[in-house]
C-alpha cells in the first residue's frame, strides 16, 4: 500500500490526543492548563504541535512539541 503525504499526516494527527498534551504539561508543571493544540506550519521533518497553555495566574505560554517515530516506513 502506498501512502500519500497527506494520508500520513492524517494518521499522525489521529495519534496525538489532548491526553498526550495533558501528560506533557503535567510533567512540566501541574499548574499549567491546556487551552488548545494546533499543528505547526513549516518545513519540518516530523510533525510539530503547538500547545497553548495558561498558568494559574492567567499568563499565556506556548510550547512546541515535535512528534517522533521509530517506524522506518514513515
C-alpha positions as protocol buffer text, in pm:
chain_id: "A"
residue {
  index: 1
  type: UNK
  ca { x: 0 y: 0 z: 0 }
}
residue {
  index: 2
  type: UNK
  ca { x: 138 y: 341 z: -98 }
}
residue {
  index: 3
  type: UNK
  ca { x: 64 y: 631 z: 135 }
}
residue {
  index: 4
  type: UNK
  ca { x: 29 y: 984 z: 7 }
}
residue {
  index: 5
  type: UNK
  ca { x: 194 y: 1250 z: 228 }
}
residue {
  index: 6
  type: UNK
  ca { x: -147 y: 1389 z: 334 }
}
residue {
  index: 7
  type: UNK
  ca { x: -261 y: 1042 z: 437 }
}
residue {
  index: 8
  type: UNK
  ca { x: 48 y: 1003 z: 653 }
}
residue {
  index: 9
  type: UNK
  ca { x: -15 y: 1343 z: 811 }
}
residue {
  index: 10
  type: UNK
  ca { x: -374 y: 1241 z: 881 }
}
residue {
  index: 11
  type: UNK
  ca { x: -253 y: 926 z: 1058 }
}
residue {
  index: 12
  type: UNK
  ca { x: -15 y: 1129 z: 1274 }
}
residue {
  index: 13
  type: UNK
  ca { x: -290 y: 1378 z: 1362 }
}
residue {
  index: 14
  type: UNK
  ca { x: -502 y: 1088 z: 1486 }
}
residue {
  index: 15
  type: UNK
  ca { x: -231 y: 963 z: 1722 }
}
residue {
  index: 16
  type: UNK
  ca { x: -165 y: 1286 z: 1915 }
}
residue {
  index: 17
  type: UNK
  ca { x: -457 y: 1339 z: 2150 }
}
residue {
  index: 18
  type: UNK
  ca { x: -532 y: 1601 z: 2413 }
}
residue {
  index: 19
  type: UNK
  ca { x: -449 y: 1339 z: 2677 }
}
residue {
  index: 20
  type: UNK
  ca { x: -92 y: 1332 z: 2542 }
}
residue {
  index: 21
  type: UNK
  ca { x: -71 y: 1710 z: 2569 }
}
residue {
  index: 22
  type: UNK
  ca { x: -207 y: 1698 z: 2926 }
}
residue {
  index: 23
  type: UNK
  ca { x: 61 y: 1442 z: 3021 }
}
residue {
  index: 24
  type: UNK
  ca { x: 333 y: 1667 z: 2879 }
}
residue {
  index: 25
  type: UNK
  ca { x: 201 y: 1967 z: 3073 }
}
residue {
  index: 26
  type: UNK
  ca { x: 178 y: 1770 z: 3399 }
}
residue {
  index: 27
  type: UNK
  ca { x: 543 y: 1667 z: 3355 }
}
residue {
  index: 28
  type: UNK
  ca { x: 642 y: 2034 z: 3316 }
}
residue {
  index: 29
  type: UNK
  ca { x: 417 y: 2182 z: 3584 }
}
residue {
  index: 30
  type: UNK
  ca { x: 87 y: 2072 z: 3739 }
}
residue {
  index: 31
  type: UNK
  ca { x: -22 y: 2439 z: 3734 }
}
residue {
  index: 32
  type: UNK
  ca { x: -45 y: 2458 z: 3353 }
}
residue {
  index: 33
  type: UNK
  ca { x: -386 y: 2435 z: 3187 }
}
residue {
  index: 34
  type: UNK
  ca { x: -419 y: 2329 z: 2823 }
}
residue {
  index: 35
  type: UNK
  ca { x: -613 y: 2580 z: 2611 }
}
residue {
  index: 36
  type: UNK
  ca { x: -562 y: 2435 z: 2262 }
}
residue {
  index: 37
  type: UNK
  ca { x: -348 y: 2211 z: 2041 }
}
residue {
  index: 38
  type: UNK
  ca { x: -277 y: 2304 z: 1680 }
}
residue {
  index: 39
  type: UNK
  ca { x: -41 y: 2181 z: 1408 }
}
residue {
  index: 40
  type: UNK
  ca { x: 263 y: 2399 z: 1341 }
}
residue {
  index: 41
  type: UNK
  ca { x: 319 y: 2506 z: 984 }
}
residue {
  index: 42
  type: UNK
  ca { x: 659 y: 2498 z: 819 }
}
residue {
  index: 43
  type: UNK
  ca { x: 908 y: 2264 z: 661 }
}
residue {
  index: 44
  type: UNK
  ca { x: 963 y: 2015 z: 941 }
}
residue {
  index: 45
  type: UNK
  ca { x: 1090 y: 1659 z: 905 }
}
residue {
  index: 46
  type: UNK
  ca { x: 846 y: 1548 z: 1175 }
}
residue {
  index: 47
  type: UNK
  ca { x: 501 y: 1667 z: 1279 }
}
residue {
  index: 48
  type: UNK
  ca { x: 501 y: 1952 z: 1532 }
}
residue {
  index: 49
  type: UNK
  ca { x: 217 y: 2061 z: 1759 }
}
residue {
  index: 50
  type: UNK
  ca { x: 179 y: 2395 z: 1934 }
}
residue {
  index: 51
  type: UNK
  ca { x: 33 y: 2367 z: 2284 }
}
residue {
  index: 52
  type: UNK
  ca { x: -137 y: 2687 z: 2401 }
}
residue {
  index: 53
  type: UNK
  ca { x: -135 y: 2692 z: 2781 }
}
residue {
  index: 54
  type: UNK
  ca { x: -227 y: 2917 z: 3073 }
}
residue {
  index: 55
  type: UNK
  ca { x: -69 y: 2941 z: 3415 }
}
residue {
  index: 56
  type: UNK
  ca { x: -281 y: 2975 z: 3730 }
}
residue {
  index: 57
  type: UNK
  ca { x: -216 y: 3348 z: 3721 }
}
residue {
  index: 58
  type: UNK
  ca { x: -354 y: 3365 z: 3365 }
}
residue {
  index: 59
  type: UNK
  ca { x: -28 y: 3415 z: 3176 }
}
residue {
  index: 60
  type: UNK
  ca { x: -9 y: 3253 z: 2833 }
}
residue {
  index: 61
  type: UNK
  ca { x: 257 y: 3001 z: 2737 }
}
residue {
  index: 62
  type: UNK
  ca { x: 316 y: 2834 z: 2400 }
}
residue {
  index: 63
  type: UNK
  ca { x: 507 y: 2508 z: 2375 }
}
residue {
  index: 64
  type: UNK
  ca { x: 624 y: 2335 z: 2057 }
}
residue {
  index: 65
  type: UNK
  ca { x: 616 y: 1955 z: 2065 }
}
residue {
  index: 66
  type: UNK
  ca { x: 795 y: 1759 z: 1793 }
}
residue {
  index: 67
  type: UNK
  ca { x: 642 y: 1418 z: 1728 }
}
residue {
  index: 68
  type: UNK
  ca { x: 897 y: 1145 z: 1660 }
}
residue {
  index: 69
  type: UNK
  ca { x: 858 y: 795 z: 1520 }
}
residue {
  index: 70
  type: UNK
  ca { x: 1082 y: 489 z: 1518 }
}
residue {
  index: 71
  type: UNK
  ca { x: 896 y: 335 z: 1225 }
}
residue {
  index: 72
  type: UNK
  ca { x: 1125 y: 328 z: 918 }
}
residue {
  index: 73
  type: UNK
  ca { x: 820 y: 310 z: 691 }
}
residue {
  index: 74
  type: UNK
  ca { x: 739 y: 675 z: 761 }
}
